[in-house]
Every structure is written in C-alpha cells, then in structure tokens.
C-alpha cells in the first residue's frame, strides 16, 4: 500500500464517547502523519489541546457532511488519504465514501461495501475504549503504519 499523506478520523458524536476515543486519536497522531478530526462542531474546543492538523465539522446530514469532507480534502490537496470511522453507523461510512476517503471501520450495520478496510468486531465483549483502540490498531496494520514510541 502507498503510504497515506494524511488520516481523517470520524470521532463519536457524544462528549463522553469522544473523550473515550482520545487514546485512538493519540495513536493516530503518533504515526507522524497529519490527522484531521471529523466531528460535531462543539468538539473543536474540546480538541484544542490535541495536535490535530485540522478539523472538519460534521453536522449530522450525511450529504452535507460528505460535501464538507470532500471540500476539505480538495482544499488541502489531500490525495492519498485514509480514514478511520470510530462510529459504526451506516451514515458515517457513507460520508467518507462520498467524501472520497477510503476508510477502515467495523463491518456493521450493512456498511461493509462502503469500507475499503472492513474490520470484524471482536468476539469477546469489550468496553468502547478497548473496542475503538482495537479498531485503530487494525487500521494501522492495514495501512502499514506504526505509531512512534
């Protein structure tokens, strides 16, 4: 696989879930690639202390969100990008697909065809933090990326 130029990550919509996803965001940032957070507008202030390269507002309308994502990618000339979808909704996969971002995510909710790197959910019960961390590690393996230690 060609080394991606940047990573777009779709973060959860709820404040507690977003806070629990911060270890995943940190692992992505440790790859030393620019990481762009895609999240609800309120998350921008919560992520101010996080060294993300940019922020894409997600407002909940998948057509609007796909347009914002596509515009952001084009505006910044991001060609070889990858995406990680922490929410396992059909709409989050649709947004990245229509936004031109090949994505990794859990194959769930009938969205396998929308994902470039579908990941099977672990068979053992996991807390959301563990599950998202597992998904992030699987995505990094698919992309042949290693976080800096």
Coordinates of N, CA, C and O in Angstrom, one line a residue:
X1 N 0.8 -1.2 0.0 CA 0.0 0.0 0.0 C 0.9 1.2 0.0 O 1.9 1.3 0.7
X2 N 0.5 2.2 -0.7 CA 1.2 3.5 -0.7 C 1.0 4.2 0.6 O -0.1 4.2 1.2
X3 N 2.0 4.8 1.1 CA 1.9 5.5 2.4 C 0.9 6.7 2.3 O 1.1 7.5 1.4
X4 N -0.1 6.7 3.2 CA -1.0 7.8 3.1 C -0.4 9.2 3.4 O 0.6 9.2 4.1
X5 N -0.9 10.2 2.8 CA -0.4 11.6 3.1 C -1.1 12.1 4.3 O -0.5 13.0 5.0
X6 N -2.2 11.6 4.7 CA -2.9 12.1 5.9 C -4.0 11.1 6.3 O -4.4 10.2 5.5
X7 N -4.5 11.3 7.5 CA -5.5 10.4 8.1 C -6.7 11.3 8.5 O -6.5 12.3 9.2
X8 N -7.9 10.9 8.1 CA -9.1 11.6 8.5 C -9.8 10.6 9.5 O -9.9 9.4 9.2
X9 N -10.2 11.1 10.6 CA -10.8 10.2 11.6 C -12.2 10.8 12.0 O -12.3 11.9 12.3
X10 N -13.2 9.9 11.9 CA -14.5 10.3 12.3 C -14.7 10.0 13.7 O -14.6 8.8 14.1
X11 N -14.9 11.0 14.6 CA -15.0 10.8 16.0 C -16.4 10.7 16.4 O -17.3 11.1 15.7
X12 N -16.7 10.1 17.6 CA -18.1 9.9 18.1 C -18.8 11.2 18.3 O -18.2 12.3 18.5
X13 N -20.1 11.1 18.3 CA -21.0 12.3 18.4 C -21.2 12.8 19.9 O -21.7 13.9 20.1
X14 N -21.0 11.9 20.8 CA -21.3 12.3 22.2 C -20.0 12.6 23.0 O -19.0 12.0 22.8
X15 N -20.1 13.6 23.9 CA -18.9 14.1 24.6 C -18.2 13.0 25.3 O -17.0 12.9 25.3
X16 N -18.9 12.1 26.1 CA -18.2 11.1 26.8 C -17.5 10.1 25.9 O -16.4 9.7 26.1
X17 N -18.2 9.8 24.8 CA -17.6 8.9 23.8 C -16.4 9.5 23.1 O -15.4 8.9 22.9
X18 N -16.5 10.8 22.8 CA -15.3 11.5 22.2 C -14.1 11.5 23.2 O -13.0 11.2 22.8
X19 N -14.4 11.7 24.4 CA -13.3 11.7 25.4 C -12.7 10.3 25.5 O -11.5 10.1 25.6
X20 N -13.5 9.2 25.4 CA -13.0 7.9 25.4 C -12.2 7.5 24.2 O -11.5 6.6 24.1
X21 N -12.4 8.3 23.1 CA -11.7 8.0 21.8 C -10.4 8.7 21.8 O -9.6 8.5 20.8
X22 N -10.0 9.5 22.7 CA -8.8 10.3 22.7 C -7.5 9.4 22.6 O -6.6 9.7 21.9
X23 N -7.5 8.2 23.3 CA -6.3 7.3 23.1 C -6.1 6.9 21.6 O -5.0 6.8 21.1
X24 N -7.2 6.7 20.9 CA -7.1 6.3 19.5 C -6.6 7.5 18.7 O -5.7 7.3 17.8
X25 N -7.1 8.7 19.0 CA -6.6 9.9 18.3 C -5.1 10.1 18.5 O -4.4 10.4 17.6
X26 N -4.7 9.9 19.8 CA -3.3 10.0 20.1 C -2.5 9.0 19.3 O -1.4 9.3 18.8
X27 N -3.0 7.7 19.2 CA -2.2 6.7 18.5 C -2.1 7.1 17.0 O -1.0 6.9 16.4
X28 N -3.1 7.7 16.4 CA -3.0 8.1 15.0 C -2.0 9.3 14.9 O -1.3 9.3 13.9
X29 N -2.1 10.2 15.8 CA -1.1 11.3 15.8 C 0.3 10.8 15.9 O 1.2 11.4 15.2
X30 N 0.5 9.8 16.6 CA 1.9 9.2 16.8 C 2.5 8.6 15.5 O 3.7 8.4 15.4
X31 N 1.6 8.5 14.5 CA 2.2 8.0 13.2 C 3.0 9.1 12.5 O 3.7 8.8 11.5
X32 N 2.9 10.3 13.0 CA 3.6 11.5 12.5 C 3.0 12.0 11.1 O 3.6 12.8 10.5
X33 N 1.8 11.4 10.8 CA 1.1 11.9 9.6 C 0.1 13.0 10.1 O -0.4 12.9 11.3
X34 N -0.3 13.9 9.2 CA -1.3 14.9 9.6 C -2.7 14.1 9.9 O -3.1 13.3 9.1
X35 N -3.3 14.4 11.0 CA -4.5 13.8 11.4 C -5.6 14.9 11.4 O -5.4 15.9 12.1
X36 N -6.7 14.6 10.7 CA -7.8 15.6 10.6 C -9.0 15.0 11.4 O -9.5 13.9 11.0
X37 N -9.5 15.7 12.4 CA -10.6 15.3 13.2 C -11.9 15.7 12.5 O -12.1 16.8 12.1
X38 N -12.8 14.7 12.3 CA -14.1 15.0 11.7 C -15.1 14.7 12.9 O -15.3 13.6 13.3
X39 N -15.8 15.8 13.3 CA -16.6 15.7 14.5 C -17.6 16.8 14.5 O -17.6 17.7 13.7
X40 N -18.5 16.7 15.5 CA -19.5 17.8 15.7 C -18.8 19.1 16.0 O -17.7 19.0 16.7
X41 N -19.3 20.2 15.7 CA -18.7 21.5 15.9 C -18.2 21.8 17.3 O -17.2 22.3 17.6
X42 N -19.0 21.3 18.3 CA -18.7 21.5 19.7 C -17.4 20.8 20.1 O -16.7 21.2 21.1
X43 N -17.0 19.8 19.4 CA -15.7 19.1 19.7 C -14.5 19.9 19.4 O -13.4 19.6 19.9
X44 N -14.6 20.9 18.5 CA -13.4 21.7 18.2 C -12.8 22.3 19.4 O -11.5 22.2 19.6
X45 N -13.5 22.8 20.3 CA -12.9 23.4 21.6 C -12.4 22.3 22.5 O -11.4 22.5 23.1
X46 N -13.0 21.2 22.5 CA -12.6 20.1 23.4 C -11.2 19.6 22.9 O -10.4 19.2 23.7
X47 N -11.0 19.7 21.6 CA -9.7 19.1 21.0 C -8.6 20.2 20.8 O -7.6 19.9 20.2
X48 N -8.8 21.4 21.3 CA -7.8 22.4 21.1 C -6.4 22.0 21.6 O -5.5 22.4 21.0
X49 N -6.4 21.3 22.7 CA -5.1 20.9 23.2 C -4.5 19.7 22.5 O -3.4 19.3 22.8
X50 N -5.2 19.1 21.6 CA -4.8 17.9 20.8 C -4.1 18.4 19.5 O -4.7 19.2 18.8
X51 N -3.0 17.9 19.2 CA -2.3 18.4 18.0 C -2.8 17.8 16.7 O -2.1 17.2 15.9
X52 N -4.1 18.0 16.4 CA -4.6 17.5 15.1 C -4.3 18.6 14.1 O -4.1 19.8 14.4
X53 N -4.1 18.2 12.9 CA -3.7 19.1 11.8 C -4.9 19.9 11.3 O -4.7 21.0 10.7
X54 N -6.1 19.5 11.6 CA -7.3 20.3 11.2 C -8.6 19.7 11.7 O -8.5 18.6 12.3
X55 N -9.6 20.3 11.4 CA -10.9 19.9 11.9 C -12.0 20.1 10.8 O -12.0 21.1 10.1
X56 N -12.8 19.1 10.6 CA -13.9 19.1 9.7 C -15.2 19.0 10.4 O -15.4 18.0 11.1
X57 N -16.1 20.0 10.3 CA -17.4 20.0 11.0 C -18.3 18.9 10.5 O -18.5 18.8 9.2
X58 N -18.8 18.1 11.3 CA -19.9 17.1 11.0 C -21.2 17.5 11.7 O -21.2 17.6 12.9
X59 N -22.2 17.8 10.9 CA -23.4 18.4 11.4 C -24.6 17.4 11.5 O -25.6 17.7 12.0
X60 N -24.4 16.2 10.9 CA -25.4 15.2 11.1 C -26.1 14.9 9.8 O -26.8 13.8 9.7
X61 N -26.1 15.7 8.8 CA -26.6 15.4 7.5 C -25.6 14.8 6.6 O -24.6 15.4 6.3
X62 N -25.8 13.5 6.2 CA -24.7 12.8 5.6 C -24.3 13.4 4.2 O -23.2 13.4 3.8
X63 N -25.3 14.0 3.5 CA -24.9 14.7 2.3 C -24.1 16.0 2.5 O -23.1 16.2 1.8
X64 N -24.5 16.8 3.5 CA -23.7 18.0 3.9 C -22.4 17.6 4.4 O -21.3 18.2 4.0
X65 N -22.3 16.6 5.3 CA -21.0 16.2 5.8 C -20.1 15.6 4.8 O -18.9 15.9 4.8
X66 N -20.6 14.9 3.8 CA -19.8 14.4 2.7 C -19.3 15.5 1.9 O -18.1 15.5 1.5
X67 N -20.1 16.5 1.7 CA -19.6 17.7 0.9 C -18.5 18.4 1.7 O -17.5 18.8 1.1
X68 N -18.7 18.6 3.0 CA -17.7 19.3 3.8 C -16.3 18.5 3.7 O -15.3 19.1 3.6
X69 N -16.4 17.2 3.8 CA -15.3 16.3 3.8 C -14.5 16.4 2.5 O -13.3 16.6 2.4
X70 N -15.3 16.3 1.4 CA -14.7 16.4 0.1 C -14.1 17.8 -0.2 O -13.0 17.8 -0.7
X71 N -14.8 18.8 0.2 CA -14.2 20.2 0.1 C -12.9 20.4 0.9 O -12.0 20.9 0.4
X72 N -12.9 19.9 2.1 CA -11.7 20.0 2.9 C -10.5 19.2 2.3 O -9.4 19.8 2.2
X73 N -10.8 18.0 1.8 CA -9.7 17.2 1.2 C -9.2 17.9 0.0 O -8.0 18.0 -0.3
X74 N -10.1 18.4 -0.9 CA -9.7 19.1 -2.1 C -8.9 20.4 -1.8 O -7.9 20.8 -2.4
X75 N -9.5 21.2 -0.9 CA -8.9 22.5 -0.5 C -7.4 22.3 0.0 O -6.6 23.2 -0.3
X76 N -7.2 21.2 0.7 CA -5.8 21.0 1.2 C -5.0 20.0 0.3 O -3.9 19.6 0.7
X77 N -5.5 19.7 -0.8 CA -4.8 18.9 -1.8 C -4.4 17.5 -1.2 O -3.3 17.1 -1.4
X78 N -5.3 16.9 -0.4 CA -5.0 15.6 0.1 C -5.5 14.6 -0.9 O -6.7 14.4 -1.1
X79 N -4.5 13.8 -1.4 CA -4.9 12.8 -2.4 C -4.8 11.4 -1.9 O -5.8 10.7 -2.0
X80 N -3.7 11.0 -1.3 CA -3.6 9.7 -0.8 C -3.9 9.6 0.7 O -3.1 9.5 1.6
X81 N -5.2 9.8 1.0 CA -5.7 9.8 2.4 C -6.3 8.5 2.8 O -6.6 7.7 1.9
X82 N -6.3 8.3 4.1 CA -7.1 7.2 4.6 C -8.0 7.7 5.7 O -7.8 8.8 6.2
X83 N -9.0 6.9 6.0 CA -10.0 7.3 7.0 C -10.2 6.2 8.0 O -10.1 5.0 7.7
X84 N -10.5 6.6 9.2 CA -10.9 5.7 10.3 C -12.3 6.1 10.8 O -12.4 7.3 11.2
X85 N -13.2 5.2 10.9 CA -14.5 5.5 11.4 C -14.7 4.9 12.7 O -14.9 3.6 12.8
X86 N -14.7 5.6 13.8 CA -15.0 5.1 15.1 C -16.5 4.8 15.3 O -16.8 3.7 15.8
X87 N -17.4 5.7 14.9 CA -18.8 5.3 15.0 C -19.1 4.1 14.0 O -18.5 4.1 12.9
X88 N -19.9 3.2 14.3 CA -20.2 2.1 13.4 C -21.5 2.3 12.7 O -22.2 1.3 12.5
X89 N -21.9 3.5 12.4 CA -23.1 3.8 11.7 C -22.9 3.7 10.2 O -21.9 3.9 9.7
X90 N -24.0 3.4 9.5 CA -24.1 3.4 8.1 C -23.7 4.8 7.5 O -23.0 5.0 6.6
X91 N -24.3 5.8 8.2 CA -24.1 7.2 7.7 C -22.7 7.7 7.7 O -22.2 8.4 6.8
X92 N -21.9 7.3 8.8 CA -20.5 7.7 8.9 C -19.7 7.1 7.7 O -18.8 7.7 7.1
X93 N -20.0 5.8 7.4 CA -19.3 5.2 6.3 C -19.7 5.9 4.9 O -18.9 6.0 4.1
X94 N -21.0 6.2 4.8 CA -21.5 6.9 3.6 C -20.8 8.3 3.4 O -20.4 8.6 2.3
X95 N -20.6 9.0 4.5 CA -20.0 10.3 4.4 C -18.6 10.2 3.9 O -18.2 10.9 3.0
X96 N -17.8 9.3 4.4 CA -16.4 9.1 4.0 C -16.3 8.6 2.5 O -15.5 9.1 1.7
X97 N -17.2 7.7 2.2 CA -17.2 7.1 0.9 C -17.5 8.2 -0.2 O -16.8 8.4 -1.1
X98 N -18.6 9.0 0.1 CA -19.0 10.1 -0.8 C -18.0 11.3 -0.7 O -17.8 12.0 -1.7
X99 N -17.3 11.4 0.4 CA -16.2 12.4 0.5 C -14.9 12.0 -0.1 O -13.9 12.8 -0.1
X100 N -14.8 10.8 -0.7 CA -13.6 10.4 -1.3 C -12.5 9.9 -0.4 O -11.3 9.9 -0.8
X101 N -12.9 9.4 0.8 CA -11.9 9.0 1.7 C -12.1 7.5 2.0 O -13.1 7.0 2.5
X102 N -11.1 6.6 1.5 CA -11.2 5.2 1.7 C -11.1 5.0 3.2 O -10.1 5.5 3.8
X103 N -11.9 4.2 3.8 CA -12.0 4.1 5.3 C -11.9 2.7 5.8 O -12.3 1.7 5.2
X104 N -11.4 2.6 7.0 CA -11.4 1.4 7.9 C -12.5 1.6 8.9 O -12.7 2.8 9.4
X105 N -13.2 0.6 9.2 CA -14.2 0.6 10.3 C -14.8 -0.7 10.5 O -14.5 -1.7 9.8
X106 N -15.6 -0.8 11.5 CA -16.2 -2.1 11.8 C -17.3 -2.4 10.7 O -18.0 -1.6 10.3
X107 N -17.2 -3.7 10.3 CA -18.2 -4.1 9.3 C -19.5 -4.4 10.1 O -19.6 -5.4 10.8
X108 N -20.4 -3.4 10.1 CA -21.6 -3.5 10.9 C -22.7 -2.7 10.2 O -22.3 -1.8 9.4
X109 N -23.9 -2.9 10.5 CA -25.0 -2.0 10.0 C -25.0 -2.0 8.5 O -25.4 -1.0 7.9
X110 N -24.6 -3.1 7.9 CA -24.7 -3.2 6.4 C -23.8 -2.3 5.6 O -24.0 -2.0 4.5
X111 N -22.7 -1.9 6.2 CA -21.8 -1.0 5.6 C -20.5 -1.5 5.0 O -19.6 -0.8 4.6
X112 N -20.3 -2.8 5.0 CA -19.1 -3.4 4.5 C -18.7 -3.0 3.1 O -17.5 -2.8 2.8
X113 N -19.7 -2.8 2.3 CA -19.4 -2.4 0.9 C -18.9 -1.0 0.8 O -18.2 -0.6 -0.2
X114 N -19.1 -0.2 1.8 CA -18.7 1.2 1.8 C -17.3 1.4 2.4 O -16.6 2.4 2.2
X115 N -16.8 0.3 3.0 CA -15.4 0.4 3.6 C -14.4 -0.3 2.8 O -14.6 -1.3 2.2
X116 N -13.2 0.4 2.7 CA -12.1 -0.2 2.0 C -11.4 -1.3 2.9 O -11.0 -2.3 2.4
X117 N -11.4 -1.0 4.2 CA -10.8 -2.0 5.1 C -11.8 -2.3 6.2 O -11.8 -1.8 7.3
X118 N -12.8 -3.2 5.9 CA -13.7 -3.6 6.9 C -13.1 -4.5 8.0 O -12.3 -5.4 7.6
X119 N -13.4 -4.3 9.2 CA -12.8 -5.0 10.3 C -13.9 -5.7 11.1 O -14.9 -5.1 11.4
X120 N -13.7 -7.0 11.3 CA -14.7 -7.7 12.1 C -14.6 -7.3 13.5 O -13.5 -7.1 14.1
X121 N -15.8 -7.2 14.2 CA -15.8 -6.8 15.6 C -15.3 -8.0 16.4 O -15.5 -9.2 16.0
X122 N -14.5 -7.7 17.4 CA -14.0 -8.8 18.3 C -15.2 -9.6 18.9 O -16.2 -9.1 19.1
X123 N -14.9 -10.9 19.0 CA -15.9 -11.8 19.5 C -16.1 -11.6 21.0 O -17.2 -11.8 21.5
X124 N -15.1 -11.3 21.8 CA -15.2 -11.1 23.2 C -15.8 -9.7 23.5 O -15.6 -8.7 22.7
X125 N -16.5 -9.6 24.6 CA -17.1 -8.3 25.0 C -16.0 -7.3 25.4 O -15.1 -7.7 26.1
X126 N -16.1 -6.1 24.9 CA -15.1 -5.1 25.2 C -15.8 -3.8 25.5 O -16.9 -3.5 25.0
X127 N -15.1 -3.0 26.4 CA -15.6 -1.6 26.6 C -15.4 -0.8 25.4 O -14.5 -1.2 24.5
X128 N -16.1 0.2 25.2 CA -15.9 1.1 24.0 C -14.5 1.5 23.8 O -14.0 1.5 22.6
X129 N -13.8 1.9 24.8 CA -12.4 2.4 24.7 C -11.6 1.2 24.1 O -10.8 1.5 23.2
X130 N -11.7 0.0 24.6 CA -10.9 -1.1 24.1 C -11.3 -1.4 22.7 O -10.4 -1.7 21.9
X131 N -12.6 -1.4 22.4 CA -13.0 -1.7 21.0 C -12.5 -0.7 20.0 O -12.0 -1.1 18.9
X132 N -12.6 0.6 20.3 CA -12.0 1.6 19.4 C -10.5 1.5 19.3 O -10.0 1.7 18.2
X133 N -9.9 1.2 20.4 CA -8.4 1.0 20.3 C -8.0 -0.2 19.4 O -7.1 -0.1 18.6
X134 N -8.8 -1.2 19.6 CA -8.6 -2.4 18.7 C -8.8 -2.1 17.3 O -7.9 -2.4 16.4
X135 N -9.8 -1.4 17.0 CA -10.1 -0.9 15.6 C -9.0 -0.1 15.0 O -8.6 -0.2 13.9
X136 N -8.5 0.9 15.8 CA -7.4 1.7 15.4 C -6.2 1.0 15.1 O -5.5 1.2 14.1
X137 N -5.8 0.0 16.0 CA -4.6 -0.8 15.7 C -4.8 -1.7 14.4 O -3.9 -1.8 13.7
X138 N -6.0 -2.2 14.2 CA -6.3 -3.0 13.0 C -6.1 -2.1 11.7 O -5.5 -2.5 10.7
X139 N -6.6 -0.9 11.8 CA -6.5 0.1 10.7 C -5.0 0.4 10.4 O -4.6 0.4 9.2
X140 N -4.3 0.6 11.4 CA -2.8 1.0 11.3 C -2.1 -0.2 10.6 O -1.2 0.0 9.8
X141 N -2.5 -1.4 11.0 CA -1.9 -2.6 10.4 C -2.2 -2.7 8.9 O -1.3 -3.0 8.1
X142 N -3.5 -2.4 8.6 CA -3.9 -2.4 7.1 C -3.1 -1.4 6.3 O -2.7 -1.6 5.2
X143 N -2.8 -0.2 7.0 CA -2.1 0.9 6.3 C -0.6 0.8 6.4 O 0.1 1.6 5.9
X144 N -0.1 -0.3 7.1 CA 1.3 -0.5 7.3 C 2.0 0.7 8.0 O 3.0 1.1 7.6
X145 N 1.3 1.2 9.0 CA 1.8 2.4 9.8 C 2.0 1.9 11.2 O 1.3 1.1 11.7
X146 N 3.0 2.5 11.8 CA 3.4 2.2 13.2 C 3.5 3.5 14.0 O 4.2 4.4 13.5
X147 N 2.8 3.6 15.1 CA 2.9 4.8 15.9 C 4.3 4.9 16.5 O 5.0 3.9 16.8
X148 N 4.8 6.1 16.5 CA 6.2 6.4 17.1 C 6.1 6.0 18.6 O 5.1 6.3 19.3
X149 N 7.1 5.4 19.1 CA 7.1 5.1 20.5 C 7.8 6.2 21.3 O 8.6 6.9 21.0

